[in-house]
Coordinates of C-alpha atoms and ligand atoms in Angstrom, one line a residue:
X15 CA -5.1 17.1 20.0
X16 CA -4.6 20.3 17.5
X17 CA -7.0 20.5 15.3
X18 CA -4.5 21.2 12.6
X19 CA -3.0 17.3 13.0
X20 CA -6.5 16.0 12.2
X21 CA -7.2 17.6 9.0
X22 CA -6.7 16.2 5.7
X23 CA -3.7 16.6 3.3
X24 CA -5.6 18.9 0.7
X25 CA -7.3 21.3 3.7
X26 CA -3.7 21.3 5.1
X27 CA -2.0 22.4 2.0
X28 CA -4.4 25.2 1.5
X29 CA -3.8 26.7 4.5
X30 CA -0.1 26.6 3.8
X31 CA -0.5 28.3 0.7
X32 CA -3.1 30.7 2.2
X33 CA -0.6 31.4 5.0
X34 CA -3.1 30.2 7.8
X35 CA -0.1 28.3 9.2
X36 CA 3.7 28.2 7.6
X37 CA 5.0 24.0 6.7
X38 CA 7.6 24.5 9.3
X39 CA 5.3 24.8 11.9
X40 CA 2.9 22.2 10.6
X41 CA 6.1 20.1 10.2
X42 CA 7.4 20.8 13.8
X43 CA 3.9 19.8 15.4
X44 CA 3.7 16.6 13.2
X45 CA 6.9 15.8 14.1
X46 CA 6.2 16.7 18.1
X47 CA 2.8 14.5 18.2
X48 CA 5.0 12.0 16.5
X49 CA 7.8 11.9 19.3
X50 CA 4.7 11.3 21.5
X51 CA 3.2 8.5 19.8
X52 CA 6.1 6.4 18.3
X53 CA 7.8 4.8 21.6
X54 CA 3.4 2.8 21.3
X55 CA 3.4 2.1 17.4
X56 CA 7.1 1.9 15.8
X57 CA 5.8 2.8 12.6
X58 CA 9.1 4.9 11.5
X59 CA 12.3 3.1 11.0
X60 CA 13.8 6.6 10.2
X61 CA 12.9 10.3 11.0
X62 CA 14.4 13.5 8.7
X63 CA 13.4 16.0 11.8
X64 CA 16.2 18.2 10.3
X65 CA 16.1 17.8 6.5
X66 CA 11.8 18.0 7.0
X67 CA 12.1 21.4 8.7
X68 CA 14.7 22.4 6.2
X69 CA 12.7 21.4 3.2
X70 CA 9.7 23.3 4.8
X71 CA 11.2 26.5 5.4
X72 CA 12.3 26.4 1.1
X73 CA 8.4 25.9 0.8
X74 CA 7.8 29.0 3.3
X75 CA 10.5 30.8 1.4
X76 CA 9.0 30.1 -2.0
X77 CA 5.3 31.2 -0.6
X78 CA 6.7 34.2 0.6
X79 CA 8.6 34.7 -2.8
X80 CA 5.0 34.7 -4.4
X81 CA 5.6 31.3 -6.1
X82 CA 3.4 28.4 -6.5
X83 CA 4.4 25.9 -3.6
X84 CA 2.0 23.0 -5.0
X85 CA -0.9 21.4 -4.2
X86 CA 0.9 19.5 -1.5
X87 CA 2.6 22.6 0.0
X88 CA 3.9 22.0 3.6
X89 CA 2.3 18.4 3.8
X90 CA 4.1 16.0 5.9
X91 CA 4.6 12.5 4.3
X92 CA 6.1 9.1 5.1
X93 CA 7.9 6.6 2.9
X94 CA 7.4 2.9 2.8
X95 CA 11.2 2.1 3.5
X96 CA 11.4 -0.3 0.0
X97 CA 10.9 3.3 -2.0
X98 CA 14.4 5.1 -2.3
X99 CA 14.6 8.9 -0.7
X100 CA 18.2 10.2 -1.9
X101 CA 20.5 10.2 0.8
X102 CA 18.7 8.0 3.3
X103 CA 18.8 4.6 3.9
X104 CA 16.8 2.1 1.9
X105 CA 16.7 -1.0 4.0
X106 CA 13.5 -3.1 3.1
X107 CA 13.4 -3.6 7.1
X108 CA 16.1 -6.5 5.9
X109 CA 19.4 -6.9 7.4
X110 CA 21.0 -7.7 4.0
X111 CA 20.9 -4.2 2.8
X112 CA 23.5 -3.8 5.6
X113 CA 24.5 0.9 5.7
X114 CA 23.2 1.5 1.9
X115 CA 22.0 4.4 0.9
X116 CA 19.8 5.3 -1.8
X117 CA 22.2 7.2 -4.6
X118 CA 18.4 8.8 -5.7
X119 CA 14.6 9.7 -5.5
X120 CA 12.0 7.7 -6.7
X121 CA 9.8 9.0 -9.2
X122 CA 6.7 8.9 -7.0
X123 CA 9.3 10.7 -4.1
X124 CA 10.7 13.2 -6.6
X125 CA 6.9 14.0 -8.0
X126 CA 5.6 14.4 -3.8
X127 CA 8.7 17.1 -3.5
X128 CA 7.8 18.8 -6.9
X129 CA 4.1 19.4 -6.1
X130 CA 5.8 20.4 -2.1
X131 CA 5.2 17.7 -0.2
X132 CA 8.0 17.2 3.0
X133 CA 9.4 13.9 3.1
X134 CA 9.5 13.3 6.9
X135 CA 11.0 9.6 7.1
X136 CA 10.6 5.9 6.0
X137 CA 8.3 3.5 7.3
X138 CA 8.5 -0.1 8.5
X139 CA 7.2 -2.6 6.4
X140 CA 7.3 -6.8 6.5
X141 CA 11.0 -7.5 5.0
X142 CA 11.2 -6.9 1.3
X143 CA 7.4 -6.6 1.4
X144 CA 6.9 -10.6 2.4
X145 CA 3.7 -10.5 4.7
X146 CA 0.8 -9.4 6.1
X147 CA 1.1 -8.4 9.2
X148 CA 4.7 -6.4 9.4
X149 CA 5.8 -8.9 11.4
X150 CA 8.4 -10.5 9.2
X151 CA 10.6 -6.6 9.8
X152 CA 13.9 -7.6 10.7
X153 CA 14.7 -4.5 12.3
X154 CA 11.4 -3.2 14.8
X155 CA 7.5 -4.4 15.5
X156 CA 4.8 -1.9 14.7
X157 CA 1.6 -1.9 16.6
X158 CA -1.6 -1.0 15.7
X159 CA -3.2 2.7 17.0
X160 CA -6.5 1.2 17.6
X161 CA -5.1 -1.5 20.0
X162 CA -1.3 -2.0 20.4
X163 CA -1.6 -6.0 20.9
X164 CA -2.8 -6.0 17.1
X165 CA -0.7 -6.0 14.3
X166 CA -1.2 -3.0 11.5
X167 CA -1.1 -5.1 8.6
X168 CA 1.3 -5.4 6.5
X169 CA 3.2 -5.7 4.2
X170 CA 2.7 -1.6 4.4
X171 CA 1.8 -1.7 8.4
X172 CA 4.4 1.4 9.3
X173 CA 3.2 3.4 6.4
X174 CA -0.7 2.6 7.7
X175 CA -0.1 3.0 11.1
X176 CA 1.8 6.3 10.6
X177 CA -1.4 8.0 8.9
X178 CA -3.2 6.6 11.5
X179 CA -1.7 8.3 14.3
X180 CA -2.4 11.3 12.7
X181 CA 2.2 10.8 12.7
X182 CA 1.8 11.8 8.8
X183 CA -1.0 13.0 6.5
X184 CA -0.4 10.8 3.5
X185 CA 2.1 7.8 3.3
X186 CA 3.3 6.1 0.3
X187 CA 3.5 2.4 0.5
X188 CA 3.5 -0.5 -1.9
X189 CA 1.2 -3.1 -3.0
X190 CA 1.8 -6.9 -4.8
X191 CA -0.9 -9.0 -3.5
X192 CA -2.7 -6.6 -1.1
X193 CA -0.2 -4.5 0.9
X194 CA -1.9 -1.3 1.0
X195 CA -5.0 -2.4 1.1
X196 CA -4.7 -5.0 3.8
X197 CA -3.0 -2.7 6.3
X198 CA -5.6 0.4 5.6
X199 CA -8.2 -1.8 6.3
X200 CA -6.6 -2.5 9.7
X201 CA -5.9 0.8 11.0
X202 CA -9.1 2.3 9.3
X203 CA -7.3 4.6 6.8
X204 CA -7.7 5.0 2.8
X205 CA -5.0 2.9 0.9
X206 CA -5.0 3.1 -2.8
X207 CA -3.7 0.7 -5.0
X208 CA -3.5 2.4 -8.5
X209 CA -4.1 0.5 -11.8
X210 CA -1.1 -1.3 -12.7
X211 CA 1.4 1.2 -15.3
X212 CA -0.4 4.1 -13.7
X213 CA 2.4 4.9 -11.2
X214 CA 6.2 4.4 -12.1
X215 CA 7.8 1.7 -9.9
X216 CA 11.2 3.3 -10.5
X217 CA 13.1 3.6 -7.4
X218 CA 10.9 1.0 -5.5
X219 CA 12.8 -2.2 -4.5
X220 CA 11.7 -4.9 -7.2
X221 CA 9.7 -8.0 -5.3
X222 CA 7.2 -9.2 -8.5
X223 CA 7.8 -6.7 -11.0
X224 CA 4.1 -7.8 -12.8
X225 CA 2.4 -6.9 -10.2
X226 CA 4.2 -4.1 -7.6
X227 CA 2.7 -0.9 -7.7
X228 CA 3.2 1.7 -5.5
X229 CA 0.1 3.7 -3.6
X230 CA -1.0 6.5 -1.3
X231 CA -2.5 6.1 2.3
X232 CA -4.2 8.9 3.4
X233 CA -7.3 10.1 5.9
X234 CA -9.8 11.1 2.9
X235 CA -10.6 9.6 -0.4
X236 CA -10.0 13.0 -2.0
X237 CA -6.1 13.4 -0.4
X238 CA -5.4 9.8 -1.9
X239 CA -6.8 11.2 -5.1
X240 CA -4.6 14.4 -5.0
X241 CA -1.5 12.2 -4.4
X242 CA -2.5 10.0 -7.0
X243 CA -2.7 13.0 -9.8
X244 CA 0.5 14.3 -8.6
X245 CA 2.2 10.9 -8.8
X246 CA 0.8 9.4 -11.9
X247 CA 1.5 9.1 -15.5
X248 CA 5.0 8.5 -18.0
X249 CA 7.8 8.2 -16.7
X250 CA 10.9 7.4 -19.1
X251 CA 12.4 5.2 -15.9
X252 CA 9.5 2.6 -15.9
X253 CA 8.5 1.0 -19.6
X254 CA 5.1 -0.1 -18.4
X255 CA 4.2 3.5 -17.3
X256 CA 2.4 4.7 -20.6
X257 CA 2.1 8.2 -22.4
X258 CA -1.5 8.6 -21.6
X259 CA -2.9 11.5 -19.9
X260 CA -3.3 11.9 -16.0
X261 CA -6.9 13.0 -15.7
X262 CA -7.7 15.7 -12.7
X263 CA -8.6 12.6 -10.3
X264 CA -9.6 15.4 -7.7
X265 CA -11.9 17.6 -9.6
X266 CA -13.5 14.9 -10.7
X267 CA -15.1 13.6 -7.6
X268 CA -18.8 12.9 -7.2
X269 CA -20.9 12.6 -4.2
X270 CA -23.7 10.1 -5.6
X271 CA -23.8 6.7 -7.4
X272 CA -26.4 7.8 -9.6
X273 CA -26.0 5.2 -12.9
X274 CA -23.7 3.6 -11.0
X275 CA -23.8 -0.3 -11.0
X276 CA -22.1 -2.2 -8.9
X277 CA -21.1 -5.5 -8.8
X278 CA -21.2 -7.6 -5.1
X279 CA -20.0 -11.8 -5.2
X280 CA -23.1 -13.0 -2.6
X281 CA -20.9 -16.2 -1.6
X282 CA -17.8 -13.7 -0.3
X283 CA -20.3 -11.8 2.7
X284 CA -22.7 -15.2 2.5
X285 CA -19.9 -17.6 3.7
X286 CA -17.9 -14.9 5.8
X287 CA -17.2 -16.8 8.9
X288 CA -16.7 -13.5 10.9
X289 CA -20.5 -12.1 10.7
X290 CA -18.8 -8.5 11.9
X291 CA -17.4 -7.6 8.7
X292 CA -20.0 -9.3 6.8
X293 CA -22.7 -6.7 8.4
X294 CA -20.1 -3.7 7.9
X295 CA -19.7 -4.4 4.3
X296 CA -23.4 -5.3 3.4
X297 CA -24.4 -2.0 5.6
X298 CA -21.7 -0.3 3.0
X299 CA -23.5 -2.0 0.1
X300 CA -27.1 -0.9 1.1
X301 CA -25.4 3.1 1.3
X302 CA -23.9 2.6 -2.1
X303 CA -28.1 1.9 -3.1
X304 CA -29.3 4.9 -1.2
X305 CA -26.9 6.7 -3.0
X306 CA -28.5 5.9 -6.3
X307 CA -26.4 2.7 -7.3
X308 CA -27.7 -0.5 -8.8
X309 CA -26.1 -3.4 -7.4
X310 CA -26.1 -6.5 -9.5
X311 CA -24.6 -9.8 -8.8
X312 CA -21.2 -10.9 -10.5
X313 CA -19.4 -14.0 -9.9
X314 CA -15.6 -14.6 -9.8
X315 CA -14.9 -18.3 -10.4
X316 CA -11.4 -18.2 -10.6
X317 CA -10.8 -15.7 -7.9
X318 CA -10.4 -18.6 -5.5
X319 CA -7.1 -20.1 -7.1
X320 CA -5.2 -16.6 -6.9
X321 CA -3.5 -17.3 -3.6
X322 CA -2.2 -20.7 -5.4
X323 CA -1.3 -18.5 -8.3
X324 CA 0.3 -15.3 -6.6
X325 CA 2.2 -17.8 -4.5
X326 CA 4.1 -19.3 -7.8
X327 CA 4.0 -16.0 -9.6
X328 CA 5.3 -13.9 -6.8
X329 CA 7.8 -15.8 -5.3
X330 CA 9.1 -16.8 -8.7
X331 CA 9.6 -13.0 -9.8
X332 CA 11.1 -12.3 -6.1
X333 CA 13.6 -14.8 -6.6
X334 CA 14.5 -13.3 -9.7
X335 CA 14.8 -9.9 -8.4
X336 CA 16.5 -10.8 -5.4
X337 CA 19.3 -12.5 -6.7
X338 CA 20.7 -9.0 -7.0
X339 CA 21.9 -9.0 -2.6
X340 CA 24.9 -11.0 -3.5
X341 CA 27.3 -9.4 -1.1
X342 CA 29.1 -8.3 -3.8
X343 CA 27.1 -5.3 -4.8
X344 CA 24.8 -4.1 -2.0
X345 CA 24.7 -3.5 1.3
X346 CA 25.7 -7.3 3.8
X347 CA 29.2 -8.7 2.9
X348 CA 29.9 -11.8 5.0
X349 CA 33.4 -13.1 4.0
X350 CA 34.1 -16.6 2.4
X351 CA 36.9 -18.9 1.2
X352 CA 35.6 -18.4 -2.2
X353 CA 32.8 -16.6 -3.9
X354 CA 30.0 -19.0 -3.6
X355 CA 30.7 -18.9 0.3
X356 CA 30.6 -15.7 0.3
X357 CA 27.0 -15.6 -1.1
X358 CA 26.1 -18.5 0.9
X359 CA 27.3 -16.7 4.3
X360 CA 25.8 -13.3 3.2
X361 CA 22.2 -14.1 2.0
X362 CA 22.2 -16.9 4.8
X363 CA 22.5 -14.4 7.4
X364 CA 21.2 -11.5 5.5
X365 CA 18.2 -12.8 4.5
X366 CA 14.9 -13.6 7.1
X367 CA 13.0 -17.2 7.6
X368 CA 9.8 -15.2 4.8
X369 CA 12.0 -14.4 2.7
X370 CA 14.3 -17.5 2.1
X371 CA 11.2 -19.3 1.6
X372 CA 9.7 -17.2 -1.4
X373 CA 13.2 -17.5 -2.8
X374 CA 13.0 -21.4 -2.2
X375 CA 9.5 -21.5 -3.5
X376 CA 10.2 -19.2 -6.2
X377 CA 14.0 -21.0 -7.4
X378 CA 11.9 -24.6 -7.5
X379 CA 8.6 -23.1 -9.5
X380 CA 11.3 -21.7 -12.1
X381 CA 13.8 -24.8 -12.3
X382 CA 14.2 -26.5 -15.1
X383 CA 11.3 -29.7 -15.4
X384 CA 9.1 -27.6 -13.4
X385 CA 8.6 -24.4 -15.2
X386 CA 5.5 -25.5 -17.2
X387 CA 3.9 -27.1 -14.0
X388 CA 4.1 -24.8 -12.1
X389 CA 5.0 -20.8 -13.5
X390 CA 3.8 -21.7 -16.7
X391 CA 0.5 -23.1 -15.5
X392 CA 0.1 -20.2 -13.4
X393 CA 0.2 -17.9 -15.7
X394 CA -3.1 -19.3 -17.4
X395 CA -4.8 -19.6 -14.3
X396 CA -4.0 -15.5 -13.8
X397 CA -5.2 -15.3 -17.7
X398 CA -8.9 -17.1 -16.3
X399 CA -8.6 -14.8 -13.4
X400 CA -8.6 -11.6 -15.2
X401 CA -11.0 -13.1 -17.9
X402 CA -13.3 -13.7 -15.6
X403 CA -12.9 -9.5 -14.3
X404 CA -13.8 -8.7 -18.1
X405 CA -16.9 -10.4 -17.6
X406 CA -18.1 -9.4 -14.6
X407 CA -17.1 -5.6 -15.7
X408 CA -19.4 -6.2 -18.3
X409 CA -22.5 -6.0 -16.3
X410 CA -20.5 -3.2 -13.7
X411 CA -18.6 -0.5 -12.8
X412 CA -17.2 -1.6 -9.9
X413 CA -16.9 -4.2 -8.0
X414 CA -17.3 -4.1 -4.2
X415 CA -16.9 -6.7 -1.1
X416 CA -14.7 -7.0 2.1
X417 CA -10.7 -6.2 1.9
X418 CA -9.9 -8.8 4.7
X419 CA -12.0 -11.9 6.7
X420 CA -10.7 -10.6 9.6
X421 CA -10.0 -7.4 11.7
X422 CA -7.0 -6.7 12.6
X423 CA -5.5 -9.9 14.4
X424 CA -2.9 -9.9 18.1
X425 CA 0.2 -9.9 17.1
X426 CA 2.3 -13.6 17.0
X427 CA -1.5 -15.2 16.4
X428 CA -0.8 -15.8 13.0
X429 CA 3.1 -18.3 13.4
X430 CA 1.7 -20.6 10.2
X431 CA 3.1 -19.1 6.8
X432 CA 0.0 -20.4 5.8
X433 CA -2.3 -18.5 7.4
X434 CA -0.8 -15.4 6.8
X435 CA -1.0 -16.0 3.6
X436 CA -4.7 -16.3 3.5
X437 CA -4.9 -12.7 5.0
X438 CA -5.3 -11.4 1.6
X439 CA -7.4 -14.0 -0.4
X440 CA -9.8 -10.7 -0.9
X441 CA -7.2 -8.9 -2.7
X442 CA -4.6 -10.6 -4.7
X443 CA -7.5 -11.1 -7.4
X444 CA -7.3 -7.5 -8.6
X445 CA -3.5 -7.4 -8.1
X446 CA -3.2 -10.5 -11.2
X447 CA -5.8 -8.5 -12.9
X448 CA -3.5 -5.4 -12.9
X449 CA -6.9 -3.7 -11.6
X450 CA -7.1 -0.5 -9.6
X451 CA -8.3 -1.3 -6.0
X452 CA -8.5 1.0 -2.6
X453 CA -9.8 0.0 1.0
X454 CA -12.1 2.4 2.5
X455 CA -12.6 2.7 6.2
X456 CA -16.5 1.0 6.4
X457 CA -17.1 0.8 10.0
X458 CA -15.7 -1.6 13.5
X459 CA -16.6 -4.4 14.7
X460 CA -17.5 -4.9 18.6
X461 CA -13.8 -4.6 19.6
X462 CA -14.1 -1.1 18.1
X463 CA -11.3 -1.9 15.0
X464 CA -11.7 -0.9 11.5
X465 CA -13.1 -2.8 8.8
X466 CA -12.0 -2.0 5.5
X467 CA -14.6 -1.9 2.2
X468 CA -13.0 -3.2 -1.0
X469 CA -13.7 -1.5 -4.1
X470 CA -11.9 -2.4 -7.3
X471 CA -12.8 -1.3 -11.1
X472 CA -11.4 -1.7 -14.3
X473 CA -7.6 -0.9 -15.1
X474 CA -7.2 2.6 -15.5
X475 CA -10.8 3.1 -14.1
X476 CA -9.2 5.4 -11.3
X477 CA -10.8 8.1 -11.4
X478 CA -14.3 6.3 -11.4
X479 CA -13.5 4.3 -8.6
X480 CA -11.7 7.2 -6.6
X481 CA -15.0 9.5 -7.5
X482 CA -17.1 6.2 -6.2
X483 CA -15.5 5.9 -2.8
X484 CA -16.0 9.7 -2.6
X485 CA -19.5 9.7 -2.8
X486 CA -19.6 7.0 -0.2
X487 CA -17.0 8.2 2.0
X488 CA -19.7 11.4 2.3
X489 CA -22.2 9.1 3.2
X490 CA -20.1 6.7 5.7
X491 CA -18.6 9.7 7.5
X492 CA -21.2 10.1 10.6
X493 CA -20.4 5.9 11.6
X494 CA -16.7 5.7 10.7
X495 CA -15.2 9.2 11.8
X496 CA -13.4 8.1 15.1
X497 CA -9.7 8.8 15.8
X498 CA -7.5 5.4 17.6
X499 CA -6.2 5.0 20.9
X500 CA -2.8 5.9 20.2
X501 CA -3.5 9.2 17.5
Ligands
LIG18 N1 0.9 -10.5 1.8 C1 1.3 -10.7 0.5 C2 2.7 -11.3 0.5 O1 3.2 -11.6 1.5 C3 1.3 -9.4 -0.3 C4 2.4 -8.6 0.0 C5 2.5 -7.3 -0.8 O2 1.5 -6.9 -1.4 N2 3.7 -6.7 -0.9 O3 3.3 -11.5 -0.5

């Protein structure tokens, strides 16, 4: 492999702006290896080989101009396919989005091309973001680089995969109950899931608008952090983005734990079934000490009802926000004798099995008579959840444990919606909590996949926890620097 497509997005960009290579050739070999390695993983619904060469060369031009081409000069970068690129499809990997076309940029797209960034494509995803193993596309499969029988996680898998593959250098994907974090802890890449309000959501397709977020995947803890400073902070579009100040999340990276205390639940690695992971993550815990943290005990009492509550709250809000794919306004029109048929037919065939059922789940939670049981009564349930995060932050600054039970799981193992959902009982905590979270490649277990370390902290704790995973990323590096089968 060139060494060039296994360096990180900040190394990369400096040798852009240095002139070691120009972004149009680093964008034509990206885009080569990814010819190579896409007919194995699928992780692109859509590739911009023109418009990425095109927006390269204006980064080239500008360099040579003697202007400042950003910190992400001549990086290569995919896009979850819910997050809107003007001028490309958006299609959620759902058929009911039919030949739209985003009419814009998202914020967080708009903020990559500012700081230079070239948007290469869109990546699959599980259909409007429903799942957890990117199975639920409606449009292609993508298979995990480590082992192509596995899936890569979801609901982010294409975005995951893509970084993994060495097909992109950072991705963006998005994250409700655990979709960045559960699909970089399958293909053994860093996915960061920033604090809720840090990052505007403007542009990204709405599924549970109290909890989406939208995140960088990336090969090092400090390229995550770089997106992040780019991406973060007010924006007019998004009311819950506030006017407070984007700290230099890069610059302000450690490599020790020193005063550090961090929090581990003993039941969570005690009662693991899958002793693998378990080891990884308390091998991951005793670096963290060698580093110069304290590790203290917390508990999460409620923790165990979030799948119960993100299950109401989620599908509730997505059937809400869904409503919108009438066939009237967007994308799928199936005709009708009338205008209810004409719903009916459109969202009957545009929508996928997943999907229909959050909007099922979601309609009953919300109906009249059962609001208070169920939405309602959710909603104090999250309250205990995040209550009990106050207290345990109280005696921490973070708070580590495994992202996922499992490794990454064969693909069509998991036909029970039920089990799927239980994929990310490790993360969907810190999503109710509005906390930020990441998943940091720990180690593999005998089969030689990743295993994923979670590490969450306080809302708008980013740049402690970002600074945290740095340290340990240093220390990890030796055991976990590997590339995958298909990279
Ligand atoms: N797997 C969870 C779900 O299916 C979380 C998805 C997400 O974070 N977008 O809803």
């Amino acid at each position: 492999m060139n060494e060039l497509l296994n360096i990180d997005a900040t190394e990369a960009a400096t040798r852009v702006r240095e002139r070691d290579v120009t972004a149009e050739a680093l964008t034509a070999l990206v885009l080569e290896h990814t010819k190579e390695t896409e007919p194995q993983i699928g992780a692109y619904l859509h590739l911009d080989v023109n418009g990425a060469i095109e927006q390269a060369r204006r980064i080239d031009n500008a360099i040579a101009d003697g202007k400042d081409a950003g910190v992400l000069a001549g990086v290569p970068v995919a896009i979850k396919d819910n997050i809107h690129v003007s001028g490309h499809a958006t299609t959620c990997a759902s058929k009911i989005l039919g030949d739209f076309r985003a009419p814009y940029d998202a914020t967080v797209v708009k903020r990559l091309r500012d700081a230079g960034a070239i948007i290469i494509g869109k990546a699959n995803l599980d259909e409007f973001a429903m799942g957890s193993s990117c199975e639920n596309s409606a449009l292609q499969q993508t298979h995990n680089p480590w082992n192509t029988g596995h899936v890569p996680g979801g609901s982010s898998g294409g975005s995951a995969a893509c970084v993994a593959a060495r097909s992109a250098f950072i991705s963006l994907g998005s994250d409700t109950g655990g979709s960045i974090r559960l699909p970089a802890s399958f293909c053994g890449v860093v996915g960061y899931k920033p604090s809720y309000g840090r990052v505007s959501r403007y542009g990204l397709v709405a599924f549970a608008s109290s909890l989406d977020q939208i995140g960088p995947f990336s090969r090092s803890v400090r390229d995550s952090a770089l997106a992040l400073k780019v991406m973060a902070g007010r924006d007019p579009f998004d009311s819950t983005t506030p006017e407070r100040e984007v700290p230099d999340y890069p610059a302000q990276l450690a490599d020790n734990l020193k005063g550090k205390r961090v929090g581990v639940v003993r039941a969570y690695l005690d009662e693991m079934p899958n002793r693998e992971v378990a080891d990884t993550i308390s091998t991951a815990i005793d670096t963290m000490k060698d580093l110069g943290a304290e590790i203290v005990d917390v508990e999460l009492p409620h923790a165990e009802y979030g799948i119960a509550v993100y299950y109401v709250v989620a599908s509730a809000e997505a059937s809400s926000n869904l409503s919108r794919f009438d066939g009237v306004r967007y994308g799928l029109r199936e005709s009708g004798e009338n205008l209810l048929e004409l719903y009916q037919n459109t969202r009957g065939r545009g929508f996928g099995p997943e999907v229909k059922r959050r909007i099922m789940l979601g309609t009953y939670a919300l109906s009249a008579g059962h609001w208070e049981e169920y939405y309602g009564r959710a909603g104090k349930v999250r309250t205990l959840i995040k209550q009990d995060f106050d207290k345990a932050f109280a005696k921490c600054d973070l708070i580590v444990g495994p992202c996922a039970p499992f490794t990454a799981f064969r693909a069509g193992e998991k036909s029970d919606p039920l089990s799927m959902y239980l994929c990310d009982v490790f993360t969907i905590p810190a999503s109710l909590a509005g906390l930020c979270a990441l998943s940091l490649p720990a180690g593999y277990d005998n089969a030689g996949l990743p295993i994923g370390l979670h590490m969450q902290a306080p809302s708008y704790a980013d740049g402690e926890l970002l600074s945290a995973a740095n340290a340990l990323e240093g220390a990890l590096k030796a055991e976990v620097d590997r590339l995958p089968a298909i990279a």
